[in-house]
Tab-separated table of C-alpha atoms and ligand atoms in Angstrom:
chain	number	residue	atom	x	y	z
A	25	UNK	CA	89.246	26.436	81.473
A	26	UNK	CA	90.314	26.509	77.823
A	27	UNK	CA	93.842	25.547	76.852
A	28	UNK	CA	95.916	26.066	73.698
A	29	UNK	CA	97.849	23.080	72.318
A	30	UNK	CA	100.606	24.274	69.991
A	31	UNK	CA	103.058	22.220	67.892
A	32	UNK	CA	105.980	24.561	67.240
A	33	UNK	CA	108.549	24.794	64.451
A	34	UNK	CA	106.475	25.990	61.473
A	35	UNK	CA	107.410	29.411	60.033
A	36	UNK	CA	104.265	31.547	59.693
A	37	UNK	CA	103.349	32.294	56.068
A	38	UNK	CA	100.519	34.488	54.757
A	39	UNK	CA	98.316	37.434	55.705
A	40	UNK	CA	97.061	38.440	59.168
A	41	UNK	CA	94.327	41.127	59.368
A	42	UNK	CA	94.416	43.520	62.352
A	43	UNK	CA	91.324	44.063	64.526
A	44	UNK	CA	90.161	47.344	66.054
A	45	UNK	CA	91.924	48.488	69.203
A	46	UNK	CA	90.681	47.086	72.531
A	47	UNK	CA	92.288	49.971	74.411
A	48	UNK	CA	90.596	52.541	72.201
A	49	UNK	CA	87.213	50.768	72.232
A	50	UNK	CA	87.017	50.724	76.036
A	51	UNK	CA	87.081	54.527	76.547
A	52	UNK	CA	84.952	55.013	73.410
A	53	UNK	CA	82.242	52.755	74.872
A	54	UNK	CA	82.381	54.677	78.165
A	55	UNK	CA	82.112	57.989	76.269
A	56	UNK	CA	78.628	56.939	75.066
A	57	UNK	CA	77.429	57.630	78.639
A	58	UNK	CA	77.994	61.343	77.996
A	59	UNK	CA	74.938	61.715	75.722
A	60	UNK	CA	71.340	60.484	75.482
A	61	UNK	CA	71.727	60.180	71.718
A	62	UNK	CA	72.932	57.070	69.856
A	63	UNK	CA	76.687	56.476	69.526
A	64	UNK	CA	77.729	54.029	66.772
A	65	UNK	CA	81.211	52.493	66.986
A	66	UNK	CA	82.668	50.460	64.109
A	67	UNK	CA	85.553	47.975	64.298
A	68	UNK	CA	85.058	47.097	67.983
A	69	UNK	CA	86.914	43.794	68.585
A	70	UNK	CA	84.761	41.035	70.070
A	71	UNK	CA	87.070	40.287	73.017
A	72	UNK	CA	86.262	39.518	76.643
A	73	UNK	CA	87.115	42.961	78.060
A	74	UNK	CA	84.729	44.587	75.572
A	75	UNK	CA	81.899	42.266	76.604
A	76	UNK	CA	82.647	43.096	80.257
A	77	UNK	CA	82.444	46.828	79.549
A	78	UNK	CA	79.185	46.357	77.595
A	79	UNK	CA	77.673	44.472	80.556
A	80	UNK	CA	78.719	47.280	82.893
A	81	UNK	CA	77.180	49.939	80.637
A	82	UNK	CA	73.874	48.020	80.428
A	83	UNK	CA	73.755	47.896	84.255
A	84	UNK	CA	74.358	51.662	84.263
A	85	UNK	CA	71.479	52.313	81.854
A	86	UNK	CA	72.686	51.934	78.274
A	87	UNK	CA	70.907	49.888	75.643
A	88	UNK	CA	73.471	48.158	73.442
A	89	UNK	CA	73.028	46.577	70.001
A	90	UNK	CA	75.948	44.547	68.616
A	91	UNK	CA	76.107	43.661	64.886
A	92	UNK	CA	79.447	41.961	64.232
A	93	UNK	CA	82.053	44.633	65.036
A	94	UNK	CA	79.566	47.530	65.083
A	95	UNK	CA	78.204	48.531	68.496
A	96	UNK	CA	75.304	50.990	68.862
A	97	UNK	CA	74.784	52.469	72.339
A	98	UNK	CA	71.878	54.583	73.600
A	99	UNK	CA	71.858	55.928	77.170
A	100	UNK	CA	68.581	57.869	77.590
A	101	UNK	CA	69.219	58.123	81.342
A	102	UNK	CA	71.733	56.966	83.943
A	103	UNK	CA	69.779	54.394	85.934
A	104	UNK	CA	72.575	53.265	88.259
A	105	UNK	CA	75.841	55.288	88.314
A	106	UNK	CA	77.770	52.321	89.713
A	107	UNK	CA	80.598	49.967	88.737
A	108	UNK	CA	80.331	46.963	91.083
A	109	UNK	CA	83.327	45.054	92.458
A	110	UNK	CA	82.432	41.792	90.704
A	111	UNK	CA	82.906	43.545	87.331
A	112	UNK	CA	85.757	45.920	88.251
A	113	UNK	CA	87.861	43.087	89.744
A	114	UNK	CA	87.833	41.361	86.338
A	115	UNK	CA	88.650	44.510	84.397
A	116	UNK	CA	90.463	47.493	85.871
A	117	UNK	CA	89.493	49.643	82.892
A	118	UNK	CA	85.987	49.801	84.410
A	119	UNK	CA	87.341	52.952	86.113
A	120	UNK	CA	86.803	54.611	82.715
A	121	UNK	CA	83.126	55.113	83.634
A	122	UNK	CA	84.093	57.402	86.534
A	123	UNK	CA	84.579	60.596	84.520
A	124	UNK	CA	81.531	60.151	82.249
A	125	UNK	CA	79.229	59.287	85.193
A	126	UNK	CA	80.240	62.316	87.265
A	127	UNK	CA	79.935	64.529	84.174
A	128	UNK	CA	76.527	63.192	83.055
A	129	UNK	CA	74.852	62.206	86.341
A	130	UNK	CA	76.731	64.288	88.915
A	131	UNK	CA	77.818	61.204	90.837
A	132	UNK	CA	79.542	57.826	90.567
A	133	UNK	CA	80.135	54.847	92.842
A	134	UNK	CA	82.996	52.756	91.479
A	135	UNK	CA	84.728	49.834	93.186
A	136	UNK	CA	88.427	50.317	93.754
A	137	UNK	CA	90.108	48.087	91.160
A	138	UNK	CA	92.288	46.100	93.516
A	139	UNK	CA	95.513	44.722	92.160
A	140	UNK	CA	96.107	42.558	89.128
A	141	UNK	CA	98.896	40.328	87.883
A	142	UNK	CA	101.090	43.189	86.693
A	143	UNK	CA	100.889	45.475	89.701
A	144	UNK	CA	98.803	47.321	92.312
A	145	UNK	CA	97.443	49.732	89.683
A	146	UNK	CA	95.816	52.410	91.849
A	147	UNK	CA	93.573	55.136	90.413
A	148	UNK	CA	94.710	57.987	92.661
A	149	UNK	CA	95.540	60.243	89.701
A	150	UNK	CA	92.021	59.739	88.276
A	151	UNK	CA	90.568	60.809	91.647
A	152	UNK	CA	92.800	63.829	92.222
A	153	UNK	CA	91.989	64.992	88.695
A	154	UNK	CA	88.248	64.776	89.383
A	155	UNK	CA	88.731	66.682	92.649
A	156	UNK	CA	90.452	69.449	90.707
A	157	UNK	CA	87.300	69.648	88.560
A	158	UNK	CA	85.183	70.070	91.693
A	159	UNK	CA	84.085	66.517	92.490
A	160	UNK	CA	83.954	65.492	96.163
A	161	UNK	CA	85.627	62.082	96.563
A	162	UNK	CA	85.119	59.696	99.471
A	163	UNK	CA	85.983	56.048	99.972
A	164	UNK	CA	84.202	53.359	101.964
A	165	UNK	CA	83.772	49.583	101.851
A	166	UNK	CA	86.196	49.358	98.906
A	167	UNK	CA	84.169	51.792	96.827
A	168	UNK	CA	84.934	55.291	95.599
A	169	UNK	CA	82.078	57.778	95.838
A	170	UNK	CA	82.466	60.807	93.590
A	171	UNK	CA	79.867	63.599	93.726
A	172	UNK	CA	79.456	66.879	91.838
A	173	UNK	CA	75.773	67.733	92.328
A	174	UNK	CA	76.264	71.244	90.930
A	175	UNK	CA	78.252	69.986	87.966
A	176	UNK	CA	81.999	70.116	87.269
A	177	UNK	CA	84.033	73.280	86.723
A	178	UNK	CA	86.995	73.496	84.346
A	179	UNK	CA	90.395	73.596	86.042
A	180	UNK	CA	94.101	73.018	85.538
A	181	UNK	CA	94.894	69.311	86.026
A	182	UNK	CA	98.485	68.112	86.156
A	183	UNK	CA	99.365	64.388	86.480
A	184	UNK	CA	102.357	63.457	88.686
A	185	UNK	CA	103.058	60.677	86.209
A	186	UNK	CA	101.627	59.835	82.810
A	187	UNK	CA	98.461	57.722	83.007
A	188	UNK	CA	96.587	56.582	79.905
A	189	UNK	CA	93.142	55.846	81.361
A	190	UNK	CA	93.641	58.672	83.869
A	191	UNK	CA	94.000	61.095	80.947
A	192	UNK	CA	90.964	59.536	79.244
A	193	UNK	CA	88.834	59.687	82.415
A	194	UNK	CA	89.599	63.369	83.025
A	195	UNK	CA	89.133	64.235	79.343
A	196	UNK	CA	85.636	62.695	79.434
A	197	UNK	CA	84.793	64.625	82.607
A	198	UNK	CA	86.159	67.927	81.284
A	199	UNK	CA	84.131	67.987	78.052
A	200	UNK	CA	80.942	68.728	80.054
A	201	UNK	CA	82.587	70.843	82.779
A	202	UNK	CA	81.837	74.568	82.846
A	203	UNK	CA	84.729	76.591	81.429
A	204	UNK	CA	88.240	75.654	80.365
A	205	UNK	CA	90.281	72.635	81.505
A	206	UNK	CA	93.958	72.043	80.757
A	207	UNK	CA	95.416	68.578	81.289
A	208	UNK	CA	99.185	68.689	81.746
A	209	UNK	CA	101.561	65.721	81.529
A	210	UNK	CA	98.765	64.019	79.564
A	211	UNK	CA	99.283	60.610	77.953
A	212	UNK	CA	100.056	60.853	74.219
A	213	UNK	CA	98.951	57.314	73.272
A	214	UNK	CA	97.026	56.994	69.951
A	215	UNK	CA	94.058	55.690	71.955
A	216	UNK	CA	93.813	59.094	73.718
A	217	UNK	CA	93.758	60.845	70.320
A	218	UNK	CA	91.138	58.408	69.039
A	219	UNK	CA	88.916	59.160	72.048
A	220	UNK	CA	89.361	62.902	71.442
A	221	UNK	CA	88.321	62.387	67.802
A	222	UNK	CA	85.113	60.668	68.932
A	223	UNK	CA	84.362	63.323	71.576
A	224	UNK	CA	84.937	66.083	68.986
A	225	UNK	CA	82.438	64.390	66.636
A	226	UNK	CA	80.004	64.455	69.591
A	227	UNK	CA	80.464	68.236	69.842
A	228	UNK	CA	83.275	68.531	72.379
A	229	UNK	CA	85.871	71.306	71.993
A	230	UNK	CA	89.345	69.767	72.461
A	231	UNK	CA	92.821	71.015	71.470
A	232	UNK	CA	96.158	69.219	71.812
A	233	UNK	CA	95.104	65.561	72.068
A	234	UNK	CA	98.190	63.416	71.368
A	235	UNK	CA	100.471	65.990	72.994
A	236	UNK	CA	101.383	66.407	76.682
A	237	UNK	CA	98.962	69.322	77.141
A	238	UNK	CA	95.284	68.994	76.268
A	239	UNK	CA	92.906	71.987	76.468
A	240	UNK	CA	89.119	71.533	76.692
A	241	UNK	CA	86.367	74.165	76.460
A	242	UNK	CA	83.392	72.637	78.286
A	243	UNK	CA	80.006	72.468	76.513
A	244	UNK	CA	76.553	72.033	78.046
A	245	UNK	CA	75.685	68.807	76.238
A	246	UNK	CA	76.966	66.365	73.610
A	247	UNK	CA	75.240	64.703	70.650
A	248	UNK	CA	75.496	61.213	69.257
A	249	UNK	CA	78.141	60.307	66.658
A	250	UNK	CA	79.487	57.522	64.459
A	251	UNK	CA	83.159	56.572	64.725
A	252	UNK	CA	85.530	53.887	63.472
A	253	UNK	CA	87.983	52.651	66.122
A	254	UNK	CA	91.689	52.732	65.156
A	255	UNK	CA	93.627	49.527	64.513
A	256	UNK	CA	95.034	47.686	67.525
A	257	UNK	CA	98.747	48.541	67.560
A	258	UNK	CA	99.537	45.975	70.262
A	259	UNK	CA	97.852	43.143	68.362
A	260	UNK	CA	99.706	44.144	65.173
A	261	UNK	CA	103.027	44.381	67.036
A	262	UNK	CA	102.423	40.975	68.601
A	263	UNK	CA	101.867	39.376	65.187
A	264	UNK	CA	104.969	41.077	63.743
A	265	UNK	CA	107.080	39.485	66.480
A	266	UNK	CA	105.301	36.116	66.136
A	267	UNK	CA	106.275	36.148	62.451
A	268	UNK	CA	109.849	37.124	63.313
A	269	UNK	CA	110.361	34.469	66.011
A	270	UNK	CA	109.254	31.726	63.571
A	271	UNK	CA	111.420	33.150	60.760
A	272	UNK	CA	108.196	33.552	58.824
A	273	UNK	CA	106.979	35.520	55.803
A	274	UNK	CA	103.895	37.446	56.909
A	275	UNK	CA	101.941	40.509	55.817
A	276	UNK	CA	100.022	42.246	58.657
A	277	UNK	CA	97.210	44.276	57.078
A	278	UNK	CA	94.816	46.960	58.322
A	279	UNK	CA	97.317	48.210	60.914
A	280	UNK	CA	98.861	51.616	61.706
A	281	UNK	CA	102.688	51.420	61.382
A	282	UNK	CA	102.813	55.098	62.409
A	283	UNK	CA	101.644	53.959	65.879
A	284	UNK	CA	104.514	51.433	66.136
A	285	UNK	CA	107.551	53.603	65.359
A	286	UNK	CA	109.662	52.634	68.372
A	287	UNK	CA	109.023	48.917	67.862
A	288	UNK	CA	109.764	49.043	64.118
A	289	UNK	CA	113.150	50.725	64.660
A	290	UNK	CA	114.061	48.348	67.510
A	291	UNK	CA	113.224	45.213	65.499
A	292	UNK	CA	115.110	46.470	62.444
A	293	UNK	CA	118.140	47.109	64.704
A	294	UNK	CA	117.811	43.486	65.866
A	295	UNK	CA	118.008	42.350	62.249
A	296	UNK	CA	114.340	41.592	61.592
A	297	UNK	CA	113.520	42.091	57.893
A	298	UNK	CA	110.546	44.381	58.604
A	299	UNK	CA	109.203	46.794	55.963
A	300	UNK	CA	106.209	49.095	55.568
A	301	UNK	CA	104.945	48.955	51.947
A	302	UNK	CA	102.093	51.379	52.724
A	303	UNK	CA	100.519	53.177	55.673
A	304	UNK	CA	98.285	50.270	56.734
A	305	UNK	CA	100.633	47.288	56.188
A	306	UNK	CA	103.719	45.749	57.800
A	307	UNK	CA	105.686	42.931	56.121
A	308	UNK	CA	108.054	40.504	57.858
A	309	UNK	CA	110.404	38.347	55.758
A	310	UNK	CA	112.648	35.473	56.938
A	311	UNK	CA	115.412	37.269	58.778
A	312	UNK	CA	118.066	34.643	59.534
A	313	UNK	CA	119.931	35.247	62.795
A	314	UNK	CA	118.858	38.015	65.218
A	315	UNK	CA	121.100	40.448	67.086
A	316	UNK	CA	120.553	41.105	70.823
A	317	UNK	CA	119.347	44.706	71.305
A	318	UNK	CA	118.552	46.260	74.705
A	319	UNK	CA	115.048	47.718	75.155
A	320	UNK	CA	113.427	49.944	77.779
A	321	UNK	CA	109.658	50.463	77.906
A	322	UNK	CA	108.453	54.066	77.889
A	323	UNK	CA	105.157	55.875	77.562
A	324	UNK	CA	104.126	56.573	73.958
A	325	UNK	CA	105.873	57.265	71.605
A	326	UNK	CA	108.451	55.030	73.327
A	327	UNK	CA	108.490	51.222	73.161
A	328	UNK	CA	105.109	50.066	74.567
A	329	UNK	CA	105.061	48.131	77.836
A	330	UNK	CA	102.290	46.009	76.279
A	331	UNK	CA	104.881	44.690	73.792
A	332	UNK	CA	107.627	44.026	76.372
A	333	UNK	CA	106.862	40.349	77.027
A	334	UNK	CA	106.634	39.666	73.291
A	335	UNK	CA	110.003	41.379	72.692
A	336	UNK	CA	111.590	39.372	75.491
A	337	UNK	CA	110.408	36.116	73.897
A	338	UNK	CA	111.962	37.255	70.608
A	339	UNK	CA	115.272	38.132	72.297
A	340	UNK	CA	115.595	34.549	73.576
A	341	UNK	CA	116.358	33.766	69.899
A	342	UNK	CA	118.957	36.511	69.456
A	343	UNK	CA	122.672	35.548	69.388
A	344	UNK	CA	123.829	37.098	72.674
A	345	UNK	CA	122.877	39.031	75.798
A	346	UNK	CA	120.116	41.686	75.821
A	347	UNK	CA	118.698	43.824	78.619
A	348	UNK	CA	114.932	44.393	78.871
A	349	UNK	CA	113.899	47.149	81.303
A	350	UNK	CA	110.263	47.652	82.376
A	351	UNK	CA	109.636	51.205	83.617
A	352	UNK	CA	105.818	51.377	83.618
A	353	UNK	CA	104.634	48.537	85.879
A	354	UNK	CA	106.275	47.086	88.971
A	355	UNK	CA	105.602	43.442	88.244
A	356	UNK	CA	105.442	42.759	84.552
A	357	UNK	CA	107.845	39.811	84.319
A	358	UNK	CA	105.312	37.030	85.000
A	359	UNK	CA	106.217	35.477	81.637
A	360	UNK	CA	109.884	34.957	82.590
A	361	UNK	CA	109.424	31.808	84.682
A	362	UNK	CA	107.147	30.286	82.038
A	363	UNK	CA	109.612	31.084	79.236
A	364	UNK	CA	112.335	29.499	81.396
A	365	UNK	CA	110.320	26.273	81.519
A	366	UNK	CA	110.553	26.259	77.714
A	367	UNK	CA	114.328	26.613	77.830
A	368	UNK	CA	114.885	30.388	77.876
A	369	UNK	CA	117.770	31.759	79.996
A	370	UNK	CA	116.574	34.989	81.640
A	371	UNK	CA	117.782	36.599	84.902
A	372	UNK	CA	115.587	39.195	86.669
A	373	UNK	CA	117.250	42.037	88.570
A	374	UNK	CA	114.534	44.401	89.832
A	375	UNK	CA	113.045	46.145	86.826
A	376	UNK	CA	115.584	44.655	84.476
A	377	UNK	CA	115.664	41.249	82.843
A	378	UNK	CA	118.885	39.940	81.308
A	379	UNK	CA	118.121	37.614	78.376
A	380	UNK	CA	120.874	35.217	77.289
A	381	UNK	CA	120.202	34.093	73.743
A	382	UNK	CA	120.182	32.095	71.646
A	383	UNK	CA	118.355	29.389	73.630
A	384	UNK	CA	116.775	26.316	72.132
A	385	UNK	CA	113.081	26.435	73.062
A	386	UNK	CA	111.236	23.148	73.640
A	387	UNK	CA	107.520	22.649	74.197
A	388	UNK	CA	106.274	22.489	77.813
A	389	UNK	CA	103.173	22.911	79.957
A	390	UNK	CA	102.866	26.612	80.868
A	391	UNK	CA	100.304	28.892	82.488
A	392	UNK	CA	99.137	32.266	81.170
A	393	UNK	CA	99.138	35.062	83.769
A	394	UNK	CA	98.326	38.412	82.227
A	395	UNK	CA	97.141	39.339	78.769
A	396	UNK	CA	100.437	40.220	77.140
A	397	UNK	CA	102.557	37.654	79.006
A	398	UNK	CA	100.235	35.022	77.522
A	399	UNK	CA	100.929	36.374	74.038
A	400	UNK	CA	104.672	35.913	74.613
A	401	UNK	CA	104.058	32.282	75.568
A	402	UNK	CA	102.137	31.707	72.340
A	403	UNK	CA	105.053	33.210	70.398
A	404	UNK	CA	107.602	31.022	72.190
A	405	UNK	CA	105.429	27.956	71.623
A	406	UNK	CA	105.264	28.701	67.874
A	407	UNK	CA	109.086	28.726	67.778
A	408	UNK	CA	109.672	25.827	70.199
A	409	UNK	CA	110.439	22.260	69.187
A	410	UNK	CA	107.567	19.960	70.172
A	411	UNK	CA	104.248	20.508	71.888
A	412	UNK	CA	103.296	23.303	74.302
A	413	UNK	CA	100.086	23.380	76.330
A	414	UNK	CA	99.118	26.852	77.566
A	415	UNK	CA	96.574	26.863	80.384
A	416	UNK	CA	94.182	29.692	81.395
A	417	UNK	CA	93.923	31.152	77.905
A	418	UNK	CA	91.020	33.307	79.071
A	419	UNK	CA	93.751	35.860	79.730
A	420	UNK	CA	94.458	35.895	75.984
A	421	UNK	CA	90.760	36.103	75.128
A	422	UNK	CA	90.611	39.396	77.033
A	423	UNK	CA	92.519	41.223	74.335
A	424	UNK	CA	93.076	39.141	71.203
A	425	UNK	CA	90.169	38.472	68.854
A	426	UNK	CA	90.200	34.919	67.470
A	427	UNK	CA	93.995	34.644	67.894
A	428	UNK	CA	94.104	30.911	67.182
A	429	UNK	CA	92.090	31.339	63.937
A	430	UNK	CA	94.349	34.170	62.779
A	431	UNK	CA	97.493	32.142	63.542
A	432	UNK	CA	96.143	28.883	62.062
A	433	UNK	CA	95.347	30.805	58.856
A	434	UNK	CA	99.085	31.473	58.434
A	435	UNK	CA	100.144	27.888	59.115
A	436	UNK	CA	100.450	27.684	62.892
A	437	UNK	CA	99.583	24.316	64.399
A	438	UNK	CA	97.387	25.600	67.257
A	439	UNK	CA	94.239	24.057	68.747
A	440	UNK	CA	91.908	25.393	71.456
A	441	UNK	CA	90.951	22.606	73.857
A	442	UNK	CA	87.962	23.078	76.174
B	526	EPZ	C1	96.587	51.446	80.040
B	526	EPZ	O1	96.412	51.026	81.377
B	526	EPZ	C2	96.330	50.218	79.183
B	526	EPZ	N1	94.949	49.762	79.394
B	526	EPZ	C3	97.318	49.117	79.574
B	526	EPZ	O2	97.092	48.013	78.705
B	526	EPZ	C4	98.732	49.637	79.360
B	526	EPZ	O3	99.644	48.644	79.769
B	526	EPZ	C5	98.936	50.920	80.172
B	526	EPZ	O4	97.930	51.891	79.814
B	526	EPZ	C6	100.299	51.546	79.925
B	526	EPZ	O5	100.451	51.821	78.553
B	526	EPZ	C7	93.947	50.426	78.773
B	526	EPZ	O6	94.165	51.383	78.040
B	526	EPZ	C8	92.560	49.912	79.011
B	526	EPZ	P1	98.441	53.800	83.327
B	526	EPZ	P2	96.328	52.138	82.542
B	526	EPZ	O7	97.418	54.512	84.120
B	526	EPZ	O8	95.730	53.377	82.030
B	526	EPZ	C9	100.429	53.998	87.639
B	526	EPZ	C10	96.638	45.816	78.164
B	526	EPZ	O9	97.421	44.887	78.155
B	526	EPZ	N2	99.204	54.719	88.035
B	526	EPZ	O10	99.025	54.488	82.115
B	526	EPZ	O11	95.720	51.454	83.708
B	526	EPZ	C11	100.146	52.566	87.209
B	526	EPZ	O12	100.137	51.708	88.336
B	526	EPZ	C12	96.625	46.792	79.299
B	526	EPZ	O13	95.810	46.075	77.239
B	526	EPZ	C13	99.101	55.218	89.326
B	526	EPZ	O14	99.999	55.051	90.158
B	526	EPZ	O15	97.870	52.400	82.850
B	526	EPZ	C14	101.291	52.270	86.275
B	526	EPZ	O16	102.428	51.906	87.040
B	526	EPZ	C15	97.495	46.307	80.438
B	526	EPZ	N3	97.964	55.888	89.676
B	526	EPZ	C16	101.543	53.620	85.587
B	526	EPZ	O17	100.960	54.611	86.454
B	526	EPZ	C17	96.934	56.112	88.793
B	526	EPZ	O18	95.939	56.763	89.167
B	526	EPZ	C18	100.925	53.744	84.216
B	526	EPZ	O19	99.590	53.324	84.324
B	526	EPZ	C19	97.059	55.585	87.489
B	526	EPZ	C20	98.207	54.918	87.129
């Protein structure tokens, strides 16, 4: 298993380019199942989760051509409407093929995701949404069977709680359902809007994407399309906080500051010298001491749960006590014990973590657990005195394209060791 060896203490200096969004690419790849015509996606990051999704789509019946960050998919027919356990257990987002398969092939057999490091992560809302559209759902041997042999019919779908991939799954089912579908309490994440943009280019009729209520007029078939994936807001936010924790001077380019409003305000409140010279750039300057500012994760446009671990690492360097509250997942504090090994003082009380800064971080051996927790360990290691070895960096490879190259290019002393 690969490790990262990081010598901390060097402020980051220079320019970091942002990749395309992993969490927008995943539903966009699944959407290619909805048509027999070619779908061309630009700016798809070459990360592990994307390769997993591509493998799944090939098993289903797609032919996939990858040229750098451009992926061309053709699905002349659905050969096997299945998502097997061995793939789904490594990537929960495999459930994104459910809606497209039922819509295109009238059936799907998808393994239940099982849990992951950050929580049980069921897909009950995906399933109840499909039932509302007329699919018959059954479960056996750890698999979900969804069938709609006569096709799906538009309906009113209302989610008990906001779900990002649940909204995306139902949106992709509704575009080929007969009649009108309304999705209430829909997720408003930019990745949902990006998917709706792609589906609209394919001929879908969608209103309200990016708001809590999305209306779809079903069509009988969709065409191919070409689409550029939006910038990865979580990657950009991670690099902003990596610059801040090292008191660096960094320009993050090719990003979408308008997708990071809550984080920008929060970091400025904490005293980070963070500015937005134009609508695709964020600039961090050496900020001196940081103020402790409480933060609670919320669905978009609130502070993203995927940036919580990174923010907590930053708050270990603030002068005082801050409260970090995680409202989206039940177990997203896996980074706390690892940060403590590096000298952080953090107390967990249910969904809240009390961070006592400023603590002197020193290098240590730590283990990555989930994708974003690992990113917080990299940040802490960049700020710590001495050497840190991070084990199981495959977690990081799931969602960050060439992270060590991007960080080394701005002065970080980071090596990947086989
Ligand atoms: C998406 O996951 C993202 N993944 C996650 O990013 C992100 O953390 C999450 O949204 C929240 O923003 C992708 O987009 C591929 P949810 P998703 O459904 O859709 C519960 C990363 O690091 N829930 O919005 O799976 C669920 O357990 C990943 O890139 C149900 O109970 O998250 C959670 O507590 C990690 N039943 C809450 O809702 C359901 O049917 C929100 O989950 C669905 C969800």
